[in-house]
């Protein structure tokens, strides 16, 4: 454990309102070598889990649902966490959350002096992806002019050693208008050939360009970092590096090199082997159904968000590619029973959902239930994974890229 | 330049899928391929090929080839898919491989061509 | 065993409901290569437990042309010989990607079970829900229950459950080359079948070298005389059965190929839809896939219409019984009406019909097809040639039909592919000895 004692303990929010993108934070911190991770749902946040972490990462999802799940107690916990010196990373929905609002339950989270630039009384015409284009916000609309890749100009030279322009993906995150005490780290600078315009390009330009994309907002002894684009997205290493640098600067640590060598010598005992086998069985069963659903022409509306079947695979593969390392675990996990039970439940729900879709039945409610269980399952699994990393002091970093990894 | 699939010439042998998987994983595997033999309607003898390109999803079926723009509105009124085949990379025409697109090279009946 | 393999042998004991794994030793591959070669070794190792062995070839599931084959090995209750049934379509490679190269099923279960194999995991699952169901219902049920239409199956129907020696193990819905009553061994073991989903990965020792060699071979294969031909129609014509080809042609929908096989040797016929339909049919079961010409030939000889013949074959596939034998027995018994034959399937008997003795399936014609192998004329030479080509197919995991069409796929090219792909050197003497052993394995 000594190797990790100098690094911050990071909590990743996995509870109500979060989408699959919190997995990107887990991937990113793992790649950066920050392995002291825990996964927190709304109940954990309300019950004081933030007292034991240095950093809280809240990724994308449904902002209203996030606020609703955390509620008054959660809001208080987040505020106290930052005031006592905690670092809040909010990406996309996680960035909207602490901005000022008059709407319940968002108004419980009025922590920063940053306004939304992509807010309108009348929505501009949608060219595509209508259901992803806007969200009702009282009598106004938060609209998302572009999706996919955008260019960011970096503003904070003392904090950042990277180049002055980077690319990052935008999936509904805010363009921001910062108050005086707020420091702009990066602003929207332009579009790329991969930018998808959801409305007229001129409207996109007016709404986004030169608006803040990444900001730092102090509160008490801590601060909020709000990312409009998903800097944690796995295919954008330059953007990832910014998160790492912020983390290193704010927590006074260096970026770990993450090149630990395997020191594993012990073999798992019979009980652990039996657990590992059960874990592989259930995860494999779930993975088969999730892969089979990849091409189904269906989408589910859950809260204010639209979910495609491919996202099921994102959760499952996040676990699957880490399975070989978990199978090296030599200690009994305290959450073994819970993990297997969540695995079995996930497989059951996936199969039920596939049947419902095949038969043309309504499946939104099933999907909603499944995504909730899948979130818990993945969080529980990752908890064990990072426990295993720490106990083995090893990592299979070079092998985590393959989707098929886990069998060989 | 792009890949064109003749669905009626296709015999569903999956060589393209495995060749693409090799390009992605440097091993034999199927889950990363951006070209996939569509074969879930086995009892109906209804098969074809799906190809994920940078901006579109090409669905080559017996009745013809449909190109769904990623992010564009489909027949159902919604988008065909915001991120189809999310975990699979788009076709890069096997950049970096001297032999050119592997699916083209390994199709035994020339149902996939580069044009 | 690191390359072109998952390196594992799965042993399933149905009597004790236990499974265990053994390492696949590289030394074993050097001596017995794979497929039927290692199947025989495993059969003999466990012969006191009435084993069924399923094995993949060393080249199965790669880009070596026509590498579609896995092999089912058991002692035939019909001939009392150890025989090898080809597992083609997509099922042969599905097994290889499940995480095991070999599966040995021992003993008998007290209650109906099936094996569910995936991701290096094997479950002996309750089969009571599908016991009594036909082949199609069972495959449908497994695909539905496990949530994936790409699950491949080896399954028996009622014929296998009741111990008919005409019973045939079926690959998915479409029968197989089993003419030895293997399905009745499954039935005796109370094993309804094996469901497989392979989502694994095979490492290659020299990936570029292997793929280049495969590509070179394919280029050479593509100039062969099979090019431009397709399906059972052209196969029947090459066998001199133009009348059968023309008789069934109006029902033909499309031809399709097994995994990575250049020749589309399987033909789908539509019985309840317009065969010219080029969109997804409304009906769930519009026809059937024909994977061998011989059921058709025998059914035509009975005097049935093509439509009735295909309906009869479909009934046989569902019941899990060898369609060719059913047609031959019906001819022998002078049964003319399809309905009469269908209603008497549970009482058909082989009585006096000569069983097929060679260790490889007769679903593959006993002569070169399209190509010239230079073997015609000499007495006995053709039979020897056929046995050797089949042995190569069953050892390396290459489609046995395509091997009688493509002289370009030589033993040397397979040995070389194994060397590049796995680093294992196989001598020609080793291969010759193994081929002789398998061909004469009685």
Short mmCIF file of C-alpha atoms in Angstrom, two decimals, chain C residues 6-436:
data_model
loop_
_atom_site.label_atom_id
_atom_site.label_comp_id
_atom_site.label_asym_id
_atom_site.label_seq_id
_atom_site.Cartn_x
_atom_site.Cartn_y
_atom_site.Cartn_z
CA UNK C 6 -6.48 -21.27 -26.17
CA UNK C 7 -4.26 -24.02 -24.81
CA UNK C 8 -6.98 -25.80 -22.87
CA UNK C 9 -8.74 -29.14 -22.91
CA UNK C 10 -12.07 -29.30 -21.14
CA UNK C 11 -13.09 -32.55 -19.49
CA UNK C 12 -16.75 -32.89 -18.58
CA UNK C 13 -17.90 -35.82 -16.49
CA UNK C 14 -21.66 -36.05 -16.80
CA UNK C 15 -21.88 -38.81 -14.21
CA UNK C 16 -20.43 -36.65 -11.45
CA UNK C 17 -21.53 -33.30 -12.96
CA UNK C 18 -17.97 -32.05 -12.71
CA UNK C 19 -15.78 -30.19 -15.15
CA UNK C 20 -12.04 -29.70 -15.16
CA UNK C 21 -9.39 -28.34 -17.46
CA UNK C 22 -6.12 -29.73 -18.71
CA UNK C 23 -3.33 -27.85 -20.40
CA UNK C 24 -2.89 -28.54 -24.10
CA UNK C 25 0.74 -29.50 -24.30
CA UNK C 26 2.80 -28.24 -27.23
CA UNK C 27 4.48 -31.63 -27.45
CA UNK C 28 1.11 -33.23 -28.12
CA UNK C 29 0.53 -30.84 -31.01
CA UNK C 30 3.97 -31.61 -32.46
CA UNK C 31 3.07 -35.29 -32.53
CA UNK C 32 -0.65 -35.26 -33.27
CA UNK C 33 -1.17 -31.77 -34.73
CA UNK C 34 -4.85 -31.27 -33.90
CA UNK C 35 -8.46 -32.00 -34.86
CA UNK C 36 -9.00 -35.70 -35.43
CA UNK C 37 -5.34 -36.37 -34.54
CA UNK C 38 -5.71 -35.18 -30.98
CA UNK C 39 -9.34 -36.31 -30.80
CA UNK C 40 -8.17 -39.88 -31.35
CA UNK C 41 -5.57 -39.49 -28.64
CA UNK C 42 -8.14 -38.12 -26.20
CA UNK C 43 -10.66 -40.78 -27.17
CA UNK C 44 -8.16 -43.51 -26.40
CA UNK C 45 -7.12 -41.83 -23.15
CA UNK C 46 -10.71 -41.94 -21.89
CA UNK C 47 -12.13 -44.86 -23.85
CA UNK C 48 -13.43 -46.62 -20.73
CA UNK C 49 -15.86 -43.76 -20.15
CA UNK C 50 -17.59 -43.88 -23.55
CA UNK C 51 -16.24 -40.46 -24.53
CA UNK C 52 -17.47 -37.99 -27.09
CA UNK C 53 -14.62 -35.69 -28.15
CA UNK C 54 -15.04 -32.35 -29.85
CA UNK C 55 -11.83 -30.84 -31.19
CA UNK C 56 -10.75 -27.90 -33.31
CA UNK C 57 -8.00 -28.07 -35.89
CA UNK C 58 -4.81 -26.15 -35.34
CA UNK C 59 -5.74 -23.85 -38.25
CA UNK C 60 -9.46 -23.64 -37.44
CA UNK C 61 -10.78 -20.11 -37.14
CA UNK C 62 -7.78 -18.44 -38.77
CA UNK C 63 -7.40 -16.78 -42.15
CA UNK C 64 -5.95 -19.89 -43.77
CA UNK C 65 -8.46 -20.52 -46.57
CA UNK C 66 -11.48 -22.66 -45.65
CA UNK C 67 -10.45 -23.01 -42.00
CA UNK C 68 -13.97 -23.71 -40.74
CA UNK C 69 -13.74 -27.16 -39.26
CA UNK C 70 -14.04 -28.74 -35.86
CA UNK C 71 -14.45 -32.48 -35.47
CA UNK C 72 -16.73 -34.63 -33.34
CA UNK C 73 -15.24 -38.03 -32.56
CA UNK C 74 -16.88 -41.05 -30.96
CA UNK C 75 -17.33 -44.78 -31.37
CA UNK C 76 -20.22 -45.40 -33.73
CA UNK C 77 -22.99 -47.61 -32.38
CA UNK C 78 -23.64 -48.53 -36.01
CA UNK C 79 -20.16 -49.66 -37.08
CA UNK C 80 -18.43 -50.01 -33.70
CA UNK C 81 -15.57 -47.95 -35.19
CA UNK C 82 -14.19 -44.65 -33.97
CA UNK C 83 -15.42 -42.10 -36.54
CA UNK C 84 -15.17 -38.37 -37.10
CA UNK C 85 -18.07 -36.09 -37.87
CA UNK C 86 -17.32 -32.69 -39.46
CA UNK C 87 -18.62 -29.63 -37.62
CA UNK C 88 -18.86 -26.89 -40.23
CA UNK C 89 -20.91 -23.73 -40.95
CA UNK C 90 -19.94 -21.27 -38.19
CA UNK C 91 -20.08 -23.83 -35.38
CA UNK C 92 -16.56 -25.15 -35.95
CA UNK C 93 -14.94 -21.81 -35.25
CA UNK C 94 -17.42 -20.87 -32.55
CA UNK C 95 -16.09 -23.76 -30.51
CA UNK C 96 -12.48 -22.72 -31.01
CA UNK C 97 -13.20 -19.20 -29.79
CA UNK C 98 -15.02 -20.46 -26.66
CA UNK C 99 -11.77 -20.83 -24.79
CA UNK C 100 -11.11 -24.53 -25.29
CA UNK C 101 -9.48 -26.43 -28.13
CA UNK C 102 -10.84 -29.78 -27.06
CA UNK C 103 -13.83 -31.03 -25.14
CA UNK C 104 -14.14 -34.56 -23.79
CA UNK C 105 -17.55 -35.61 -22.52
CA UNK C 106 -17.46 -38.65 -20.24
CA UNK C 107 -20.12 -40.81 -18.65
CA UNK C 108 -23.85 -40.30 -18.57
CA UNK C 109 -26.02 -37.88 -16.67
CA UNK C 110 -28.92 -39.04 -14.54
CA UNK C 111 -31.15 -36.31 -15.93
CA UNK C 112 -31.30 -34.38 -19.19
CA UNK C 113 -28.58 -31.76 -19.47
CA UNK C 114 -26.85 -29.60 -22.04
CA UNK C 115 -23.44 -27.98 -22.07
CA UNK C 116 -23.16 -24.22 -22.29
CA UNK C 117 -19.64 -23.23 -23.25
CA UNK C 118 -18.35 -19.69 -23.51
CA UNK C 119 -15.42 -17.52 -22.42
CA UNK C 120 -13.44 -20.42 -21.01
CA UNK C 121 -16.40 -21.42 -18.85
CA UNK C 122 -18.39 -24.63 -19.16
CA UNK C 123 -21.71 -25.19 -17.46
CA UNK C 124 -23.61 -28.43 -17.25
CA UNK C 125 -27.08 -26.95 -17.45
CA UNK C 126 -30.51 -28.40 -16.86
CA UNK C 127 -31.85 -29.79 -20.11
CA UNK C 128 -35.25 -30.90 -18.92
CA UNK C 129 -36.92 -27.89 -20.55
CA UNK C 130 -35.72 -28.92 -24.01
CA UNK C 131 -35.76 -32.72 -23.65
CA UNK C 132 -38.46 -33.90 -26.01
CA UNK C 133 -38.18 -30.80 -28.18
CA UNK C 134 -37.04 -31.07 -31.77
CA UNK C 135 -33.74 -29.75 -33.09
CA UNK C 136 -35.14 -26.42 -34.25
CA UNK C 137 -37.10 -25.75 -31.09
CA UNK C 138 -34.04 -26.54 -29.01
CA UNK C 139 -31.68 -24.26 -30.90
CA UNK C 140 -34.31 -21.51 -30.79
CA UNK C 141 -34.80 -22.01 -27.05
CA UNK C 142 -31.09 -21.81 -26.26
CA UNK C 143 -30.61 -18.74 -28.40
CA UNK C 144 -33.59 -17.07 -26.78
CA UNK C 145 -32.76 -18.10 -23.21
CA UNK C 146 -29.10 -17.14 -23.43
CA UNK C 147 -29.94 -13.99 -25.39
CA UNK C 148 -27.87 -14.34 -28.54
CA UNK C 149 -28.87 -15.50 -32.02
CA UNK C 150 -25.25 -16.20 -32.86
CA UNK C 151 -25.01 -19.06 -30.38
CA UNK C 152 -24.01 -22.17 -32.32
CA UNK C 153 -25.30 -25.56 -31.34
CA UNK C 154 -24.64 -29.25 -31.66
CA UNK C 155 -27.98 -30.73 -30.81
CA UNK C 156 -30.04 -33.88 -31.02
CA UNK C 157 -33.72 -34.29 -31.71
CA UNK C 158 -36.19 -36.92 -30.66
CA UNK C 159 -34.40 -39.56 -32.78
CA UNK C 160 -31.28 -39.18 -30.66
CA UNK C 161 -33.19 -39.13 -27.41
CA UNK C 162 -34.87 -42.44 -28.23
CA UNK C 163 -31.62 -44.08 -29.34
CA UNK C 164 -32.32 -44.49 -33.05
CA UNK C 165 -29.17 -45.50 -34.88
CA UNK C 166 -30.33 -43.26 -37.74
CA UNK C 167 -30.18 -40.28 -35.42
CA UNK C 168 -27.90 -37.46 -36.44
CA UNK C 169 -26.24 -34.73 -34.39
CA UNK C 170 -27.30 -31.44 -35.90
CA UNK C 171 -25.24 -28.27 -36.37
CA UNK C 172 -27.74 -25.55 -35.46
CA UNK C 173 -30.83 -26.48 -37.52
CA UNK C 174 -29.23 -28.11 -40.51
CA UNK C 175 -28.10 -31.64 -39.74
CA UNK C 176 -24.50 -32.72 -40.25
CA UNK C 177 -22.30 -35.38 -41.74
CA UNK C 178 -23.09 -37.75 -38.88
CA UNK C 179 -24.07 -41.08 -40.44
CA UNK C 180 -22.94 -43.16 -37.48
CA UNK C 181 -25.70 -42.53 -34.97
CA UNK C 182 -23.60 -40.20 -32.81
CA UNK C 183 -26.83 -38.56 -31.74
CA UNK C 184 -27.90 -41.74 -30.01
CA UNK C 185 -24.70 -41.58 -27.91
CA UNK C 186 -25.73 -38.09 -26.86
CA UNK C 187 -29.16 -39.48 -26.04
CA UNK C 188 -27.73 -42.30 -23.96
CA UNK C 189 -25.73 -39.75 -22.02
CA UNK C 190 -28.89 -37.67 -21.57
CA UNK C 191 -26.98 -34.88 -23.26
CA UNK C 192 -29.34 -32.80 -25.39
CA UNK C 193 -26.47 -30.94 -26.95
CA UNK C 194 -23.78 -28.31 -26.72
CA UNK C 195 -24.44 -24.58 -26.98
CA UNK C 196 -21.40 -22.47 -27.81
CA UNK C 197 -20.53 -18.80 -28.05
CA UNK C 198 -16.94 -17.89 -28.74
CA UNK C 199 -15.82 -14.32 -28.23
CA UNK C 200 -12.16 -15.00 -27.57
CA UNK C 201 -8.97 -14.20 -29.38
CA UNK C 202 -6.21 -16.31 -30.90
CA UNK C 203 -2.67 -14.99 -30.80
CA UNK C 204 -0.39 -15.63 -33.76
CA UNK C 205 3.35 -16.08 -33.43
CA UNK C 206 4.16 -14.27 -36.64
CA UNK C 207 0.95 -12.38 -37.47
CA UNK C 208 2.20 -10.66 -40.59
CA UNK C 209 3.85 -13.79 -41.96
CA UNK C 210 0.76 -15.89 -41.34
CA UNK C 211 -1.61 -13.43 -42.95
CA UNK C 212 0.66 -12.88 -45.94
CA UNK C 213 0.92 -16.63 -46.49
CA UNK C 214 -2.87 -17.01 -46.17
CA UNK C 215 -3.39 -14.17 -48.62
CA UNK C 216 -0.95 -15.72 -51.07
CA UNK C 217 -2.76 -19.04 -50.83
CA UNK C 218 -6.15 -17.42 -51.29
CA UNK C 219 -4.96 -15.61 -54.42
CA UNK C 220 -3.84 -18.91 -55.81
CA UNK C 221 -7.05 -20.70 -54.74
CA UNK C 222 -9.14 -17.97 -56.36
CA UNK C 223 -7.88 -18.90 -59.80
CA UNK C 224 -9.25 -22.44 -59.36
CA UNK C 225 -12.09 -23.91 -61.46
CA UNK C 226 -14.60 -23.55 -58.58
CA UNK C 227 -14.55 -19.82 -59.28
CA UNK C 228 -17.86 -18.74 -60.76
CA UNK C 229 -19.61 -21.84 -59.43
CA UNK C 230 -21.75 -21.95 -56.35
CA UNK C 231 -24.01 -24.03 -54.17
CA UNK C 232 -25.41 -27.51 -54.44
CA UNK C 233 -26.53 -26.89 -58.02
CA UNK C 234 -23.01 -26.79 -59.42
CA UNK C 235 -21.92 -29.54 -57.06
CA UNK C 236 -24.72 -31.80 -58.33
CA UNK C 237 -23.81 -30.99 -61.93
CA UNK C 238 -20.19 -31.91 -61.25
CA UNK C 239 -21.40 -35.25 -59.91
CA UNK C 240 -23.36 -35.85 -63.09
CA UNK C 241 -26.66 -35.25 -61.32
CA UNK C 242 -27.91 -32.51 -63.64
CA UNK C 243 -31.44 -33.86 -63.31
CA UNK C 244 -31.40 -33.37 -59.52
CA UNK C 245 -29.84 -29.94 -59.92
CA UNK C 246 -32.54 -28.81 -62.34
CA UNK C 247 -35.30 -30.43 -60.29
CA UNK C 248 -34.45 -28.49 -57.12
CA UNK C 249 -33.31 -25.26 -58.84
CA UNK C 250 -36.75 -23.53 -58.77
CA UNK C 251 -36.70 -23.62 -54.96
CA UNK C 252 -33.21 -22.21 -54.51
CA UNK C 253 -33.02 -18.94 -52.63
CA UNK C 254 -29.32 -18.21 -51.99
CA UNK C 255 -26.07 -20.06 -51.53
CA UNK C 256 -23.86 -19.43 -48.55
CA UNK C 257 -20.48 -20.47 -47.26
CA UNK C 258 -19.17 -21.89 -44.04
CA UNK C 259 -16.61 -19.76 -42.23
CA UNK C 260 -13.87 -18.50 -44.58
CA UNK C 261 -14.68 -21.15 -47.19
CA UNK C 262 -14.32 -19.70 -50.69
CA UNK C 263 -16.93 -22.01 -52.21
CA UNK C 264 -20.51 -21.35 -51.12
CA UNK C 265 -21.37 -25.01 -50.66
CA UNK C 266 -24.64 -24.59 -48.77
CA UNK C 267 -27.93 -23.89 -50.50
CA UNK C 268 -31.03 -22.46 -48.91
CA UNK C 269 -34.34 -23.45 -50.43
CA UNK C 270 -37.55 -21.53 -49.79
CA UNK C 271 -40.65 -23.67 -49.41
CA UNK C 272 -43.10 -21.21 -47.94
CA UNK C 273 -41.87 -18.01 -49.57
CA UNK C 274 -41.04 -16.94 -53.09
CA UNK C 275 -37.44 -18.10 -53.68
CA UNK C 276 -36.74 -14.92 -55.62
CA UNK C 277 -37.53 -12.80 -52.55
CA UNK C 278 -34.69 -10.41 -51.80
CA UNK C 279 -35.80 -8.98 -48.52
CA UNK C 280 -36.41 -10.35 -45.05
CA UNK C 281 -39.29 -12.82 -45.30
CA UNK C 282 -42.32 -12.44 -43.08
CA UNK C 283 -42.45 -16.05 -42.01
CA UNK C 284 -40.02 -17.23 -39.38
CA UNK C 285 -39.25 -20.55 -41.06
CA UNK C 286 -39.53 -20.16 -44.82
CA UNK C 287 -37.32 -23.08 -45.78
CA UNK C 288 -34.15 -24.93 -44.97
CA UNK C 289 -30.43 -24.97 -45.59
CA UNK C 290 -29.12 -27.96 -47.52
CA UNK C 291 -25.54 -28.78 -46.65
CA UNK C 292 -25.14 -32.02 -48.59
CA UNK C 293 -26.37 -33.22 -51.98
CA UNK C 294 -27.06 -36.79 -50.94
CA UNK C 295 -30.36 -36.37 -49.12
CA UNK C 296 -31.70 -34.65 -52.24
CA UNK C 297 -30.41 -37.33 -54.57
CA UNK C 298 -32.00 -40.09 -52.50
CA UNK C 299 -35.28 -38.20 -52.18
CA UNK C 300 -35.48 -37.63 -55.93
CA UNK C 301 -34.87 -41.33 -56.49
CA UNK C 302 -37.98 -41.98 -54.39
CA UNK C 303 -40.01 -40.13 -56.98
CA UNK C 304 -40.94 -37.19 -54.76
CA UNK C 305 -41.41 -33.69 -56.10
CA UNK C 306 -38.62 -31.27 -55.19
CA UNK C 307 -41.02 -29.48 -52.87
CA UNK C 308 -42.02 -32.69 -51.10
CA UNK C 309 -38.41 -33.84 -50.97
CA UNK C 310 -37.32 -30.63 -49.27
CA UNK C 311 -40.28 -30.78 -46.89
CA UNK C 312 -39.28 -34.32 -45.99
CA UNK C 313 -35.67 -33.26 -45.42
CA UNK C 314 -36.89 -30.41 -43.22
CA UNK C 315 -38.90 -32.87 -41.14
CA UNK C 316 -35.81 -35.07 -40.83
CA UNK C 317 -33.69 -32.13 -39.71
CA UNK C 318 -36.23 -31.21 -37.07
CA UNK C 319 -36.51 -34.78 -35.86
CA UNK C 320 -32.71 -35.13 -35.86
CA UNK C 321 -32.42 -38.03 -38.25
CA UNK C 322 -30.23 -38.64 -41.31
CA UNK C 323 -32.34 -37.53 -44.34
CA UNK C 324 -30.45 -39.65 -46.84
CA UNK C 325 -30.96 -42.81 -44.81
CA UNK C 326 -34.64 -41.97 -44.33
CA UNK C 327 -35.07 -41.63 -48.09
CA UNK C 328 -33.14 -44.83 -48.79
CA UNK C 329 -35.16 -46.79 -46.22
CA UNK C 330 -38.41 -45.36 -47.58
CA UNK C 331 -37.39 -46.49 -51.07
CA UNK C 332 -36.51 -49.91 -49.74
CA UNK C 333 -39.86 -50.16 -47.98
CA UNK C 334 -41.67 -48.80 -51.05
CA UNK C 335 -43.08 -45.85 -49.16
CA UNK C 336 -44.02 -43.15 -51.65
CA UNK C 337 -45.89 -40.49 -49.71
CA UNK C 338 -44.00 -37.91 -47.73
CA UNK C 339 -46.67 -37.82 -45.03
CA UNK C 340 -46.41 -41.58 -44.48
CA UNK C 341 -42.68 -41.37 -44.06
CA UNK C 342 -42.92 -38.42 -41.69
CA UNK C 343 -45.43 -40.22 -39.51
CA UNK C 344 -43.27 -43.32 -39.28
CA UNK C 345 -39.93 -41.73 -38.45
CA UNK C 346 -39.84 -43.17 -34.94
CA UNK C 347 -40.11 -46.70 -36.31
CA UNK C 348 -37.63 -46.56 -39.20
CA UNK C 349 -34.96 -49.22 -39.01
CA UNK C 350 -31.65 -49.64 -40.77
CA UNK C 351 -32.22 -53.45 -41.17
CA UNK C 352 -29.83 -54.74 -43.77
CA UNK C 353 -28.72 -51.32 -45.02
CA UNK C 354 -24.96 -51.27 -45.36
CA UNK C 355 -23.38 -48.83 -42.91
CA UNK C 356 -20.70 -46.38 -43.97
CA UNK C 357 -17.39 -47.74 -42.68
CA UNK C 358 -14.69 -45.13 -43.42
CA UNK C 359 -13.88 -42.80 -40.51
CA UNK C 360 -14.85 -39.62 -42.39
CA UNK C 361 -18.28 -38.43 -43.39
CA UNK C 362 -19.71 -39.36 -46.80
CA UNK C 363 -21.38 -35.96 -47.05
CA UNK C 364 -18.32 -35.01 -49.13
CA UNK C 365 -18.23 -36.56 -52.62
CA UNK C 366 -15.72 -39.37 -53.07
CA UNK C 367 -14.14 -37.78 -56.10
CA UNK C 368 -12.49 -34.49 -57.06
CA UNK C 369 -15.01 -31.75 -57.67
CA UNK C 370 -14.34 -29.17 -60.41
CA UNK C 371 -10.57 -29.54 -60.08
CA UNK C 372 -8.14 -32.06 -61.49
CA UNK C 373 -6.08 -33.83 -58.84
CA UNK C 374 -4.68 -36.36 -61.31
CA UNK C 375 -6.18 -39.30 -59.46
CA UNK C 376 -8.78 -40.63 -61.84
CA UNK C 377 -8.22 -44.02 -63.42
CA UNK C 378 -6.09 -46.08 -61.08
CA UNK C 379 -8.11 -48.61 -59.06
CA UNK C 380 -8.03 -47.85 -55.35
CA UNK C 381 -6.13 -44.64 -55.96
CA UNK C 382 -9.26 -42.52 -55.83
CA UNK C 383 -10.36 -43.98 -52.51
CA UNK C 384 -6.90 -43.51 -51.04
CA UNK C 385 -6.75 -39.95 -52.34
CA UNK C 386 -10.15 -39.15 -50.82
CA UNK C 387 -9.20 -40.57 -47.44
CA UNK C 388 -5.95 -38.61 -47.38
CA UNK C 389 -7.59 -35.33 -48.35
CA UNK C 390 -10.25 -35.86 -45.71
CA UNK C 391 -7.64 -36.74 -43.09
CA UNK C 392 -5.80 -33.48 -43.84
CA UNK C 393 -9.04 -31.56 -43.48
CA UNK C 394 -9.97 -33.24 -40.20
CA UNK C 395 -6.49 -32.80 -38.68
CA UNK C 396 -5.79 -29.18 -39.62
CA UNK C 397 -9.37 -27.92 -39.43
CA UNK C 398 -10.02 -27.23 -43.12
CA UNK C 399 -13.36 -27.62 -44.84
CA UNK C 400 -13.50 -31.19 -46.17
CA UNK C 401 -15.59 -30.30 -49.22
CA UNK C 402 -13.30 -27.47 -50.25
CA UNK C 403 -10.27 -29.73 -49.99
CA UNK C 404 -11.56 -31.86 -52.85
CA UNK C 405 -11.94 -28.70 -54.95
CA UNK C 406 -8.60 -27.02 -54.35
CA UNK C 407 -5.33 -28.79 -55.08
CA UNK C 408 -3.57 -25.56 -54.09
CA UNK C 409 -4.22 -26.35 -50.42
CA UNK C 410 -1.48 -28.89 -49.92
CA UNK C 411 -0.22 -30.68 -46.82
CA UNK C 412 2.98 -28.66 -47.12
CA UNK C 413 1.08 -25.38 -47.11
CA UNK C 414 -0.73 -26.44 -43.94
CA UNK C 415 2.49 -27.50 -42.22
CA UNK C 416 4.03 -24.17 -43.20
CA UNK C 417 1.02 -22.22 -41.92
CA UNK C 418 1.26 -24.02 -38.58
CA UNK C 419 4.96 -23.23 -38.39
CA UNK C 420 4.44 -19.52 -39.09
CA UNK C 421 1.34 -19.21 -36.96
CA UNK C 422 2.40 -21.19 -33.92
CA UNK C 423 6.11 -21.76 -34.19
CA UNK C 424 5.56 -25.52 -34.06
CA UNK C 425 7.51 -27.57 -36.58
CA UNK C 426 5.69 -30.60 -37.92
CA UNK C 427 7.59 -33.04 -40.05
CA UNK C 428 6.06 -34.61 -43.14
CA UNK C 429 6.82 -38.02 -41.62
CA UNK C 430 4.78 -37.14 -38.54
CA UNK C 431 1.90 -36.01 -40.70
CA UNK C 432 2.08 -39.07 -42.97
CA UNK C 433 2.06 -41.39 -39.97
CA UNK C 434 -0.87 -39.58 -38.42
CA UNK C 435 -2.87 -39.57 -41.65
CA UNK C 436 -2.31 -43.32 -42.06
#
